[in-house]
Short mmCIF file of C-alpha atoms in Angstrom, two decimals:
data_model
loop_
_atom_site.label_atom_id
_atom_site.label_comp_id
_atom_site.label_asym_id
_atom_site.label_seq_id
_atom_site.Cartn_x
_atom_site.Cartn_y
_atom_site.Cartn_z
CA UNK A 166 46.25 5.37 -81.16
CA UNK A 167 43.16 3.27 -81.75
CA UNK A 168 40.03 3.94 -79.68
CA UNK A 169 37.47 1.30 -78.73
CA UNK A 170 33.78 2.16 -78.75
CA UNK A 171 33.57 0.99 -75.14
CA UNK A 172 36.20 3.59 -74.18
CA UNK A 173 34.10 6.34 -75.75
CA UNK A 174 31.15 5.59 -73.50
CA UNK A 175 33.34 6.42 -70.50
CA UNK A 176 33.78 9.95 -71.89
CA UNK A 177 30.15 10.80 -72.66
CA UNK A 178 30.19 13.54 -70.04
CA UNK A 179 32.88 15.31 -72.08
CA UNK A 180 30.81 15.44 -75.28
CA UNK A 181 29.34 18.84 -76.10
CA UNK A 182 25.92 18.64 -77.76
CA UNK A 183 27.13 21.08 -80.41
CA UNK A 184 29.86 18.62 -81.34
CA UNK A 185 27.20 16.00 -82.03
CA UNK A 186 25.52 18.41 -84.45
CA UNK A 187 28.84 19.12 -86.17
CA UNK A 188 29.56 15.41 -86.55
CA UNK A 189 26.08 14.71 -87.94
CA UNK A 190 26.19 17.43 -90.61
CA UNK A 191 29.73 16.55 -91.64
CA UNK A 192 28.54 12.97 -92.09
CA UNK A 193 25.65 14.17 -94.24
CA UNK A 194 27.37 16.87 -96.33
CA UNK A 195 30.98 15.53 -96.40
CA UNK A 196 32.19 19.14 -96.83
CA UNK A 197 33.22 21.66 -94.15
CA UNK A 198 31.71 24.61 -96.01
CA UNK A 199 28.29 22.98 -96.55
CA UNK A 200 28.15 21.65 -92.99
CA UNK A 201 28.95 25.14 -91.68
CA UNK A 202 26.11 26.58 -93.79
CA UNK A 203 23.69 24.00 -92.37
CA UNK A 204 24.71 24.95 -88.82
CA UNK A 205 24.78 28.71 -89.55
CA UNK A 206 28.35 29.04 -88.28
CA UNK A 207 31.64 30.07 -89.89
CA UNK A 208 34.03 27.57 -91.44
CA UNK A 209 36.76 28.35 -88.85
CA UNK A 210 34.26 27.68 -86.05
CA UNK A 211 33.33 24.33 -87.59
CA UNK A 212 36.99 23.45 -88.12
CA UNK A 213 37.61 24.19 -84.44
CA UNK A 214 34.74 21.87 -83.46
CA UNK A 215 36.13 19.15 -85.73
CA UNK A 216 39.49 19.53 -84.00
CA UNK A 217 37.79 18.98 -80.63
CA UNK A 218 35.98 15.93 -81.98
CA UNK A 219 39.27 14.45 -83.20
CA UNK A 220 40.87 15.01 -79.81
CA UNK A 221 37.91 13.53 -78.01
CA UNK A 222 37.80 10.35 -80.07
CA UNK A 223 41.55 10.22 -80.79
CA UNK A 224 40.75 9.64 -84.45
CA UNK A 225 40.79 11.86 -87.59
CA UNK A 226 37.07 11.04 -88.12
CA UNK A 227 36.92 12.92 -91.46
CA UNK A 228 39.84 12.94 -93.91
CA UNK A 229 40.08 15.19 -97.01
CA UNK A 230 39.79 13.13 -100.19
CA UNK A 231 39.50 15.36 -103.23
CA UNK A 232 36.78 17.92 -102.48
CA UNK A 233 35.09 15.81 -99.83
CA UNK A 234 35.71 14.81 -96.24
CA UNK A 235 35.67 11.02 -96.16
CA UNK A 236 34.62 9.44 -92.81
CA UNK A 237 37.01 7.02 -91.16
CA UNK A 238 35.92 3.55 -90.07
CA UNK A 239 35.36 4.83 -86.52
CA UNK A 240 33.20 7.68 -87.83
CA UNK A 241 31.12 5.16 -89.79
CA UNK A 242 30.58 3.16 -86.60
CA UNK A 243 29.60 6.26 -84.64
CA UNK A 244 27.25 7.56 -87.33
CA UNK A 245 24.50 4.96 -86.78
CA UNK A 246 24.36 5.52 -83.03
CA UNK A 247 24.47 9.30 -83.32
CA UNK A 248 21.67 9.31 -85.90
CA UNK A 249 19.51 7.17 -83.61
CA UNK A 250 20.17 9.57 -80.74
CA UNK A 251 19.31 12.51 -82.98
CA UNK A 252 16.00 11.00 -84.15
CA UNK A 253 15.02 10.16 -80.58
CA UNK A 254 15.79 13.71 -79.51
CA UNK A 255 13.79 15.20 -82.40
CA UNK A 256 10.86 12.96 -81.54
CA UNK A 257 10.98 14.02 -77.89
CA UNK A 258 11.09 17.70 -78.81
CA UNK A 259 8.20 17.22 -81.25
CA UNK A 260 6.15 15.92 -78.36
CA UNK A 261 6.51 19.30 -76.68
CA UNK A 262 4.84 21.05 -79.58
CA UNK A 263 1.13 21.77 -79.75
CA UNK A 264 -1.14 20.48 -82.48
CA UNK A 265 -4.02 22.62 -83.69
CA UNK A 266 -6.20 20.67 -86.17
CA UNK A 267 -8.09 23.84 -87.13
CA UNK A 268 -4.94 25.37 -88.65
CA UNK A 269 -3.10 22.22 -89.74
CA UNK A 270 -2.60 20.81 -93.23
CA UNK A 271 -1.34 17.50 -91.81
CA UNK A 272 -1.67 14.36 -93.92
CA UNK A 273 -2.16 11.22 -91.83
CA UNK A 274 -0.80 8.10 -93.51
CA UNK A 275 -2.70 5.05 -92.28
CA UNK A 276 -2.45 1.34 -92.99
CA UNK A 277 -5.84 -0.35 -92.56
CA UNK A 278 -7.54 -3.68 -93.23
CA UNK A 279 -10.30 -4.01 -95.83
CA UNK A 280 -12.96 -4.16 -93.10
CA UNK A 281 -11.82 -0.85 -91.60
CA UNK A 282 -11.57 0.76 -95.02
CA UNK A 283 -15.10 -0.31 -95.89
CA UNK A 284 -16.89 0.46 -92.63
CA UNK A 285 -14.89 3.06 -90.68
CA UNK A 286 -13.00 5.21 -93.15
CA UNK A 287 -15.88 7.56 -93.99
CA UNK A 288 -16.79 8.35 -90.35
CA UNK A 289 -13.11 8.87 -89.54
CA UNK A 290 -12.74 11.25 -92.48
CA UNK A 291 -15.89 13.06 -91.38
CA UNK A 292 -14.38 13.72 -87.95
CA UNK A 293 -11.24 15.12 -89.56
CA UNK A 294 -13.29 17.49 -91.69
CA UNK A 295 -15.26 18.64 -88.65
CA UNK A 296 -11.99 19.57 -86.96
CA UNK A 297 -11.39 22.26 -89.58
CA UNK A 298 -8.08 23.00 -91.18
CA UNK A 299 -6.89 21.04 -94.18
CA UNK A 300 -6.38 17.60 -92.67
CA UNK A 301 -6.01 14.75 -95.15
CA UNK A 302 -5.88 10.96 -95.16
CA UNK A 303 -3.60 8.71 -97.19
CA UNK A 304 -4.71 5.09 -96.78
CA UNK A 305 -2.81 1.91 -97.68
CA UNK A 306 -4.07 -1.67 -97.45
CA UNK A 307 -2.76 -3.82 -94.61
CA UNK A 308 -0.39 -6.60 -95.71
CA UNK A 309 1.61 -9.33 -93.95
CA UNK A 310 4.63 -7.46 -92.58
CA UNK A 311 5.73 -6.27 -89.13
CA UNK A 312 5.83 -2.53 -90.10
CA UNK A 313 8.73 -1.74 -87.73
CA UNK A 314 10.97 -0.01 -90.27
CA UNK A 315 8.11 1.60 -92.21
CA UNK A 316 6.76 3.26 -89.06
CA UNK A 317 10.24 4.25 -87.84
CA UNK A 318 10.97 6.01 -91.14
CA UNK A 319 7.50 7.66 -91.12
CA UNK A 320 6.49 5.97 -94.32
CA UNK A 321 3.25 5.50 -92.38
CA UNK A 322 2.00 7.21 -89.23
CA UNK A 323 -0.15 4.42 -87.86
CA UNK A 324 -1.22 0.86 -88.56
CA UNK A 325 -4.76 -0.21 -87.70
CA UNK A 326 -4.23 -3.93 -87.40
CA UNK A 327 -5.51 -6.99 -85.60
CA UNK A 328 -4.57 -7.27 -81.94
CA UNK A 329 -4.42 -11.07 -81.88
CA UNK A 330 -2.78 -11.84 -85.23
CA UNK A 331 0.87 -11.43 -84.08
CA UNK A 332 1.91 -9.84 -87.37
CA UNK A 333 3.06 -6.50 -85.90
CA UNK A 334 6.57 -6.20 -84.44
CA UNK A 335 6.68 -6.70 -80.67
CA UNK A 336 8.57 -3.43 -80.06
CA UNK A 337 5.80 -1.31 -81.59
CA UNK A 338 3.23 0.40 -79.37
CA UNK A 339 -0.24 -1.10 -79.88
CA UNK A 340 -3.34 0.20 -78.12
CA UNK A 341 -6.78 -1.44 -78.26
CA UNK A 342 -9.23 0.41 -80.49
CA UNK A 343 -12.46 -1.59 -80.53
CA UNK A 344 -13.80 -5.13 -80.80
CA UNK A 345 -16.23 -6.26 -83.46
CA UNK A 346 -18.29 -9.49 -83.35
CA UNK A 347 -18.76 -11.54 -86.51
CA UNK A 348 -22.10 -12.24 -88.21
CA UNK A 349 -23.12 -14.50 -91.05
CA UNK A 350 -24.76 -12.76 -94.02
CA UNK A 351 -27.15 -14.39 -96.45
CA UNK A 352 -29.98 -13.56 -98.83
CA UNK A 353 -33.46 -13.04 -97.36
CA UNK A 354 -34.61 -16.54 -98.33
CA UNK A 355 -32.77 -17.93 -95.29
CA UNK A 356 -34.26 -15.57 -92.69
CA UNK A 357 -36.26 -18.36 -91.06
CA UNK A 358 -33.30 -19.51 -88.96
CA UNK A 359 -33.64 -19.44 -85.25
CA UNK A 360 -31.16 -17.12 -83.56
CA UNK A 361 -28.33 -17.96 -83.41
CA UNK A 362 -27.44 -20.30 -86.27
CA UNK A 363 -26.31 -23.83 -85.58
CA UNK A 364 -22.97 -25.13 -86.81
CA UNK A 365 -24.80 -27.39 -89.26
CA UNK A 366 -26.63 -24.41 -90.71
CA UNK A 367 -23.41 -22.38 -90.93
CA UNK A 368 -21.65 -25.06 -93.01
CA UNK A 369 -24.72 -26.05 -95.02
CA UNK A 370 -23.77 -23.57 -97.77
CA UNK A 371 -20.58 -22.56 -99.52
CA UNK A 372 -18.91 -19.40 -98.22
CA UNK A 373 -17.43 -16.23 -99.64
CA UNK A 374 -13.90 -15.62 -98.33
CA UNK A 375 -13.65 -11.84 -97.93
CA UNK A 376 -10.50 -9.70 -98.29
CA UNK A 377 -6.96 -10.67 -99.23
CA UNK A 378 -5.94 -10.66 -95.55
CA UNK A 379 -8.79 -12.82 -94.24
CA UNK A 380 -8.15 -12.48 -90.49
CA UNK A 381 -11.84 -12.83 -89.60
CA UNK A 382 -12.08 -15.82 -91.94
CA UNK A 383 -9.19 -17.47 -90.14
CA UNK A 384 -11.01 -17.02 -86.83
CA UNK A 385 -14.04 -18.83 -88.26
CA UNK A 386 -11.97 -21.70 -89.67
CA UNK A 387 -10.04 -22.13 -86.42
CA UNK A 388 -13.29 -22.19 -84.44
CA UNK A 389 -14.81 -24.79 -86.77
CA UNK A 390 -11.65 -26.88 -86.52
CA UNK A 391 -12.03 -26.98 -82.73
CA UNK A 392 -15.47 -28.48 -83.31
CA UNK A 393 -14.00 -30.87 -85.90
CA UNK A 394 -16.05 -29.25 -88.65
CA UNK A 395 -15.13 -27.53 -91.88
CA UNK A 396 -16.84 -25.23 -94.37
CA UNK A 397 -16.36 -25.07 -98.12
CA UNK A 398 -15.09 -21.82 -99.62
CA UNK A 399 -16.63 -21.11 -103.01
CA UNK A 400 -14.98 -17.82 -103.89
CA UNK A 401 -12.35 -15.47 -102.50
CA UNK A 402 -12.70 -11.74 -103.13
CA UNK A 403 -10.24 -8.90 -102.29
CA UNK A 404 -12.88 -6.64 -100.70
CA UNK A 405 -16.52 -6.55 -99.59
CA UNK A 406 -17.86 -4.88 -102.74
CA UNK A 407 -18.86 -8.13 -104.43
CA UNK A 408 -20.55 -9.67 -101.37
CA UNK A 409 -24.13 -8.30 -101.81
CA UNK A 410 -24.65 -9.39 -105.45
CA UNK A 411 -23.06 -12.77 -104.73
CA UNK A 412 -25.38 -13.45 -101.79
CA UNK A 413 -28.46 -12.09 -103.56
CA UNK A 414 -28.04 -14.27 -106.64
CA UNK A 415 -26.43 -17.40 -105.22
CA UNK A 416 -26.99 -19.64 -102.17
CA UNK A 417 -23.85 -18.45 -100.38
CA UNK A 418 -22.87 -17.22 -96.92
CA UNK A 419 -20.34 -14.57 -95.92
CA UNK A 420 -19.04 -14.10 -92.37
CA UNK A 421 -18.16 -10.44 -91.78
CA UNK A 422 -17.58 -8.04 -88.83
CA UNK A 423 -20.71 -6.35 -87.51
CA UNK A 424 -19.67 -2.86 -88.68
CA UNK A 425 -19.28 -4.19 -92.22
CA UNK A 426 -22.54 -6.10 -91.81
CA UNK A 427 -24.38 -2.87 -90.97
CA UNK A 428 -23.16 -1.26 -94.19
CA UNK A 429 -23.82 -4.27 -96.41
CA UNK A 430 -27.41 -4.71 -95.21
CA UNK A 431 -28.36 -1.09 -95.90
CA UNK A 432 -30.39 -0.99 -99.08
CA UNK A 433 -29.70 -4.66 -99.78
CA UNK A 434 -32.04 -7.59 -99.16
CA UNK A 435 -29.56 -9.34 -96.90
CA UNK A 436 -30.04 -10.93 -93.49
CA UNK A 437 -27.50 -11.01 -90.65
CA UNK A 438 -27.42 -14.15 -88.48
CA UNK A 439 -25.58 -14.41 -85.13
CA UNK A 440 -23.02 -17.21 -85.09
CA UNK A 441 -23.41 -20.26 -82.85
CA UNK A 442 -20.73 -18.76 -80.58
CA UNK A 443 -19.52 -15.18 -80.45
CA UNK A 444 -16.33 -14.70 -82.47
CA UNK A 445 -14.76 -11.27 -82.18
CA UNK A 446 -12.19 -9.30 -84.17
CA UNK A 447 -10.04 -7.03 -82.01
CA UNK A 448 -8.56 -3.97 -83.73
CA UNK A 449 -5.55 -2.06 -82.43
CA UNK A 450 -3.87 1.28 -83.15
CA UNK A 451 -0.14 0.80 -83.66
CA UNK A 452 2.71 3.30 -83.98
CA UNK A 453 6.46 3.44 -83.43
CA UNK A 454 7.85 4.27 -79.95
CA UNK A 455 9.79 7.15 -81.55
CA UNK A 456 6.49 8.96 -82.04
CA UNK A 457 4.73 8.00 -78.82
CA UNK A 458 4.45 11.66 -77.83
CA UNK A 459 3.72 13.09 -81.26
CA UNK A 460 0.89 15.57 -80.53
CA UNK A 461 -0.78 15.11 -83.92
CA UNK A 462 -0.90 11.32 -83.51
CA UNK A 463 -2.18 11.63 -79.95
CA UNK A 464 -4.95 13.86 -81.29
CA UNK A 465 -5.73 11.33 -84.05
CA UNK A 466 -5.97 8.46 -81.54
CA UNK A 467 -8.42 10.51 -79.50
CA UNK A 468 -10.53 11.18 -82.60
CA UNK A 469 -10.50 7.51 -83.61
CA UNK A 470 -11.73 6.52 -80.16
CA UNK A 471 -14.45 9.14 -80.25
CA UNK A 472 -15.49 7.96 -83.71
CA UNK A 473 -16.09 4.43 -82.41
CA UNK A 474 -18.01 5.76 -79.40
CA UNK A 475 -20.26 7.80 -81.67
CA UNK A 476 -20.96 4.86 -84.00
CA UNK A 477 -21.72 2.45 -81.17
CA UNK A 478 -23.99 4.99 -79.49
CA UNK A 479 -25.98 5.60 -82.67
#
């Protein structure tokens, strides 16, 4: 007798949670003996559970083929749903655990933009070190993708992206982190400008296009377009490292977030000019809904917020 998936939903109240575990490990190991070892039960006990599963779904589910138990087509259909249920359950149970940074050796895997890497990574790392333990950071550069699958599979723990760029998948959880106004950097020879700059002054020189992502640069170009103006881009660089020598030796401008501006002007003869109108980059902290209640990530979000508060206060 063939069973429809819709019929199975009517019998959910008959499913023992232990049967779900048996099904999952049989799907993974494809052998009764290995699945029994994983579950710390005897082979006869597992065989009895498999018998109950077959009666429940009116399907063999796993058929001996050589030394393995090959899943039937119905078992293959059930496997995806059961694995999703299992991951959701594990995530929920993880949320009940406590996280102690002083005794943890947790490695946080973050995806960040070049501006965050340049201006915020050191203070964030400093906060982690102050928490004690052996906390570590593994940082990857932000690229154009929605990050749904990568976050679901815990390839990364969190993406620090741009709130208004629409590149992150809509089903992800994004929380505002902080907003950062843009400034125009130049060499000291142009420090006679009145504050703020005019549009004519802003486009009077060629510009440095910073980072491979260029979200802040897009904001500038879109704003200029609204005013029916355009700037000329002289050079595009993958990070902010080359900005100071370029501005010091050539009549160029670079529009950067204020946190980056603060770092670039330290020890360099550079001047920061307010733009004709305030343009702001909004950063967000993004993670997968599966790990909404992960205690270590909740702790990290709290530390990231405190880090911004400390920097803005100082």
